[in-house]
Coordinates of N, CA and C in Angstrom, one line a residue:
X14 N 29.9 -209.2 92.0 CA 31.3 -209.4 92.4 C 31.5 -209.8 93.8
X15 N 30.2 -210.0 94.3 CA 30.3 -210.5 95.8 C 31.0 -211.1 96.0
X16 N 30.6 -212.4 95.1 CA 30.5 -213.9 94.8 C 32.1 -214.3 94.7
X17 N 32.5 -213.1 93.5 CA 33.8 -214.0 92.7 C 34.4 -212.9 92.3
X18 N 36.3 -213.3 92.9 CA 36.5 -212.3 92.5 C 37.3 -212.1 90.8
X19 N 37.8 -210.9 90.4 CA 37.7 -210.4 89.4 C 39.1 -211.2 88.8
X20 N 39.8 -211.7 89.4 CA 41.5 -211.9 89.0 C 41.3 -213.6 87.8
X21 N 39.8 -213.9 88.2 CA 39.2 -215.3 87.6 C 38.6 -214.9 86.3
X22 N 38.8 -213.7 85.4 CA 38.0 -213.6 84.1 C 38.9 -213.1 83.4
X23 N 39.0 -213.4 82.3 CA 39.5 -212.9 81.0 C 38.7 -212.0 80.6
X24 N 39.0 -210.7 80.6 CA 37.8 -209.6 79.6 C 39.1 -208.8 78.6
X25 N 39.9 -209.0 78.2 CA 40.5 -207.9 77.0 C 39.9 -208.5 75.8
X26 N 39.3 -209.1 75.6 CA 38.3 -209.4 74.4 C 37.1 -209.3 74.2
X27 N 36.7 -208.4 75.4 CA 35.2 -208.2 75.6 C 34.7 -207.0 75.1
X28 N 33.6 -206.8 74.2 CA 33.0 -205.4 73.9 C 32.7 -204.7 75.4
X29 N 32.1 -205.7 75.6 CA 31.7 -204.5 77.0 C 31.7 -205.2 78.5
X30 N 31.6 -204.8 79.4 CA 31.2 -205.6 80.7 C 30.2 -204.9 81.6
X31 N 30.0 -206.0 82.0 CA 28.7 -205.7 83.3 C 29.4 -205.7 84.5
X32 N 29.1 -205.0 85.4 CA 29.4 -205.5 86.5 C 28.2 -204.8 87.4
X33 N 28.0 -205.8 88.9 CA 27.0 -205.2 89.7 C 28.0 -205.3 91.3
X34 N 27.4 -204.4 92.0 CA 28.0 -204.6 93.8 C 26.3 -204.4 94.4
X35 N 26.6 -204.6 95.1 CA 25.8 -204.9 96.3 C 25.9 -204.1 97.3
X36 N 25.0 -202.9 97.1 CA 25.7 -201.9 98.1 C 24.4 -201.4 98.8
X37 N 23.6 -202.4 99.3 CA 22.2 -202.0 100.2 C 22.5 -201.9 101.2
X38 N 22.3 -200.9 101.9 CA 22.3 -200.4 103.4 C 23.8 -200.0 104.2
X39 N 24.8 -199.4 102.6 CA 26.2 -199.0 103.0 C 25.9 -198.0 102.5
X40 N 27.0 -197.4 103.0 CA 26.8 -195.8 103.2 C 28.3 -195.9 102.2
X41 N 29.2 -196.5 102.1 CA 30.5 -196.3 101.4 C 30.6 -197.6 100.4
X42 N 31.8 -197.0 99.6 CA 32.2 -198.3 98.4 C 33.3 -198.9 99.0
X43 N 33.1 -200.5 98.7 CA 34.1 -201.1 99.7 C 35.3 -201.3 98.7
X44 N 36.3 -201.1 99.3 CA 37.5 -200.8 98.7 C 38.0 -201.8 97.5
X45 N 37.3 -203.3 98.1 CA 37.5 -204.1 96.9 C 36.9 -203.9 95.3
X46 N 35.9 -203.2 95.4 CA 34.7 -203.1 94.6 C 36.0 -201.5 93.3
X47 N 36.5 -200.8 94.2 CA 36.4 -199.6 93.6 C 38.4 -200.7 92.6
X48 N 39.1 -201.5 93.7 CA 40.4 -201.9 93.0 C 40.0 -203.0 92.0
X49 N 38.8 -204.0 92.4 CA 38.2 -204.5 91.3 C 38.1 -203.9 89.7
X50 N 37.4 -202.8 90.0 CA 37.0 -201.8 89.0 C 38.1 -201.0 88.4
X51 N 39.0 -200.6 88.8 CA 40.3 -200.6 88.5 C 40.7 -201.1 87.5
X52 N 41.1 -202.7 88.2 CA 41.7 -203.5 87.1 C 41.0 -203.8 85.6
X53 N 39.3 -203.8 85.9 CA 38.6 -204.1 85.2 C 39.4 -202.8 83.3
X54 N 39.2 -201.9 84.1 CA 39.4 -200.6 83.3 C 40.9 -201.0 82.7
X55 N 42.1 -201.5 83.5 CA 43.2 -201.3 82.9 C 43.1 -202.7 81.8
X56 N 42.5 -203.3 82.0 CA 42.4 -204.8 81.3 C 41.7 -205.0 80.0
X57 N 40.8 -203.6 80.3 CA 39.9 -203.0 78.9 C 40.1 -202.6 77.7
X58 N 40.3 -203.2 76.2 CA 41.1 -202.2 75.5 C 39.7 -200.6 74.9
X59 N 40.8 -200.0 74.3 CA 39.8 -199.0 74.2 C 38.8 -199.0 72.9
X60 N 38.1 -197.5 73.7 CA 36.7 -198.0 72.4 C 35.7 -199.1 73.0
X61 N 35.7 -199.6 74.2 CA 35.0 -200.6 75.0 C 34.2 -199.4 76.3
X62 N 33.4 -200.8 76.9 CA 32.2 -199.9 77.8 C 32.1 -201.1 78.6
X63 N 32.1 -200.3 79.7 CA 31.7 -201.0 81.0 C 30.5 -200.0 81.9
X64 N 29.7 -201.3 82.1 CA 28.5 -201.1 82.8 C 28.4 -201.3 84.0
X65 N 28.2 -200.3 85.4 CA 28.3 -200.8 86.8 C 26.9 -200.6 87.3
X66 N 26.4 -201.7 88.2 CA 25.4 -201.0 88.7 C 25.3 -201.4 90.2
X67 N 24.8 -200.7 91.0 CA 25.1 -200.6 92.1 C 23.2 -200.5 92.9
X68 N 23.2 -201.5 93.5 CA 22.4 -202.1 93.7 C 22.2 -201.7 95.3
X69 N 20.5 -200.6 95.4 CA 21.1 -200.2 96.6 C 19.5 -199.8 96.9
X70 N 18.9 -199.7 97.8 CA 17.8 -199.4 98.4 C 18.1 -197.7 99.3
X71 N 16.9 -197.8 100.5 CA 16.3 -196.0 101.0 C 17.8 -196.0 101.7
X72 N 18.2 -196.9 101.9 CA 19.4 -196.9 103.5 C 20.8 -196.7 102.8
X73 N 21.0 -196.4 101.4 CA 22.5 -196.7 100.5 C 22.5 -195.2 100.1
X74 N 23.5 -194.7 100.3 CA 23.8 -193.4 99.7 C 24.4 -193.8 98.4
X75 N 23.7 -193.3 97.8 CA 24.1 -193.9 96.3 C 24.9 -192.7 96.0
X76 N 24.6 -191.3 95.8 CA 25.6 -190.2 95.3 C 26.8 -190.5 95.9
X77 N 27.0 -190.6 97.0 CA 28.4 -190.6 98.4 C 29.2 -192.0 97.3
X78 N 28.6 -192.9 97.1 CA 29.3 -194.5 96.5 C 29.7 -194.4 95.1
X79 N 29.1 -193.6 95.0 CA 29.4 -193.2 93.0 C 30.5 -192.3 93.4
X80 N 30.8 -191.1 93.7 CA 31.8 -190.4 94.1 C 32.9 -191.1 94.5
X81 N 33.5 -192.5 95.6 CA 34.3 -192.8 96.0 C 34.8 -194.0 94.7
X82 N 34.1 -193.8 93.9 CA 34.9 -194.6 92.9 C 35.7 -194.1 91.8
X83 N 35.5 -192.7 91.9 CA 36.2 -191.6 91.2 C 37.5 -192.2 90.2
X84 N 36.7 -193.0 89.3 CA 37.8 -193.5 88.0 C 37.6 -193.3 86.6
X85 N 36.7 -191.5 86.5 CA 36.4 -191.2 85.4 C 37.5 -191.1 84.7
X86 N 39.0 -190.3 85.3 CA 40.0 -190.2 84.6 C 40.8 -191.2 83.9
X87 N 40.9 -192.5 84.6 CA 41.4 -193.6 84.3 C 40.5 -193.8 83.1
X88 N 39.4 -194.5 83.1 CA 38.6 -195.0 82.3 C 38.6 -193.8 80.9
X89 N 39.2 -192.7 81.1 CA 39.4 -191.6 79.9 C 40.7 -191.7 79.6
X90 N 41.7 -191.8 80.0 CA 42.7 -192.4 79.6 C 42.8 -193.3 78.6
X91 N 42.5 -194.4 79.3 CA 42.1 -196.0 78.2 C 40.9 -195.7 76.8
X92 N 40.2 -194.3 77.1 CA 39.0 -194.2 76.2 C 38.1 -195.6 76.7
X93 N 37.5 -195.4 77.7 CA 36.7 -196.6 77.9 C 35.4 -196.2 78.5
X94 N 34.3 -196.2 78.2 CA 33.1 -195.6 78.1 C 32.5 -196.3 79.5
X95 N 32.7 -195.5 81.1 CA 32.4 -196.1 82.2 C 30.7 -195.2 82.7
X96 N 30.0 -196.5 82.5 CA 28.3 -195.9 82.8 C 27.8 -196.5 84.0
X97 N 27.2 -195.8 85.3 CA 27.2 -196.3 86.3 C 25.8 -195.8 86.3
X98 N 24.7 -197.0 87.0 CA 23.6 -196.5 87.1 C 22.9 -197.5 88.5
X99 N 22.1 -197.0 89.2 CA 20.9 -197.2 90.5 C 20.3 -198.8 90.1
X100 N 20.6 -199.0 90.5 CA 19.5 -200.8 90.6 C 18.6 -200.5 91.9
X101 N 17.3 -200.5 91.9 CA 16.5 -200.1 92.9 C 16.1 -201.6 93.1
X102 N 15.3 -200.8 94.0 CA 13.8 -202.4 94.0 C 13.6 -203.4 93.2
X103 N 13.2 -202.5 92.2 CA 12.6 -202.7 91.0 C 13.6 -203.7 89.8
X104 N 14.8 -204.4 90.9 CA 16.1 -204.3 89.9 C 15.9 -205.5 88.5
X105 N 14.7 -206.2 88.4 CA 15.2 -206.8 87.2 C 14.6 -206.0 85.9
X106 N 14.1 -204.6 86.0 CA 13.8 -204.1 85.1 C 15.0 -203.2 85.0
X107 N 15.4 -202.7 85.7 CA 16.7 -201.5 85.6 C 17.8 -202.5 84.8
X108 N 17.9 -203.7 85.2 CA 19.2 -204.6 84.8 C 18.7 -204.5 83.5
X109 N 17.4 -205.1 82.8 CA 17.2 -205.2 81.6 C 17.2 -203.4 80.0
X110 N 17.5 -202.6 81.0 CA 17.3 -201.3 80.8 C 18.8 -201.0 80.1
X111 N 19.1 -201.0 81.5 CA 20.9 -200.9 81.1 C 21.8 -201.9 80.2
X112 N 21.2 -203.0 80.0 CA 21.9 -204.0 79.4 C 21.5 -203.7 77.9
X113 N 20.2 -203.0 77.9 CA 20.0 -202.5 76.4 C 21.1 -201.5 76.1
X114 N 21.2 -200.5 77.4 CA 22.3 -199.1 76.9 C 23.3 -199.4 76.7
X115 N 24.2 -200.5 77.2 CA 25.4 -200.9 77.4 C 25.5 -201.7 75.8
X116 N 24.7 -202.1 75.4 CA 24.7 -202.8 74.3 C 24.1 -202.0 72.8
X117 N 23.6 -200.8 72.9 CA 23.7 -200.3 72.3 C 24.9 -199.2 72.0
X118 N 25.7 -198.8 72.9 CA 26.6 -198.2 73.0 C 28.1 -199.0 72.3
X119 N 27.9 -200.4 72.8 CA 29.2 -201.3 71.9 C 28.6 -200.8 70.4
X120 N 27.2 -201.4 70.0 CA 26.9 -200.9 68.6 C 27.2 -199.7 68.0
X121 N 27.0 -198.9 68.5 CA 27.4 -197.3 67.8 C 29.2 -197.7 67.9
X122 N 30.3 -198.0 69.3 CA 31.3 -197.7 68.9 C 32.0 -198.8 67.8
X123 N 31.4 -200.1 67.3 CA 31.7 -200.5 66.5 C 31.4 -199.8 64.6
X124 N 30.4 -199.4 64.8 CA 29.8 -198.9 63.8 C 30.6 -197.3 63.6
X125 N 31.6 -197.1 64.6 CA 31.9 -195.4 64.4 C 32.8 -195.2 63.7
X126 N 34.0 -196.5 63.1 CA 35.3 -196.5 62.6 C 35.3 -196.6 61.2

């Protein structure tokens, strides 16, 4: 979401969404990232999953940045299944990891009704 921002996509038709920030060598969540995320949630219908991942190396407090996004309530509200996980180093195996969970997770909630 560096790149582009969020007001340019249509997602109320989406099973699920990805999203990544870029948060190597910050110590905090930049405000855009967390009202981004926001909207993403209110735009979501429910029974949907959104996947964040936060892309961070030795120098990113990653617990402190997961905390300041504090939108488990929201995202339970809408019933919207919000999974946030570490993109390390290593990130095109984590991306390919989570994109299985994220995609298994649309599967079960389509399959639950």
């Amino acid at each position: 979401m560096r790149s582009f921002t969020y007001d340019s996509y249509k997602i109320s038709d989406s099973d699920g969404i990805f999203c990544i920030f870029d948060a190597r060598n910050k110590d905090h969540a930049k405000q855009i990232w967390i009202d981004d995320l926001r909207e993403i949630i209110k735009d979501t219908e429910k029974n949907k999953v959104i996947s964040v991942g936060i892309r961070s190396n030795d120098e990113t407090s990653f617990s402190q940045i997961i905390e300041e996004f504090n939108l488990g309530e929201e995202a339970e509200e809408r019933l919207v299944s919000l999974l946030f996980f570490k993109i390390g180093e290593n990130f095109r195996l984590d991306i390919y990891d989570h994109l299985g969970t994220l995609l298994d997770t649309i599967k079960n909630l389509l399959f639950s009704y």
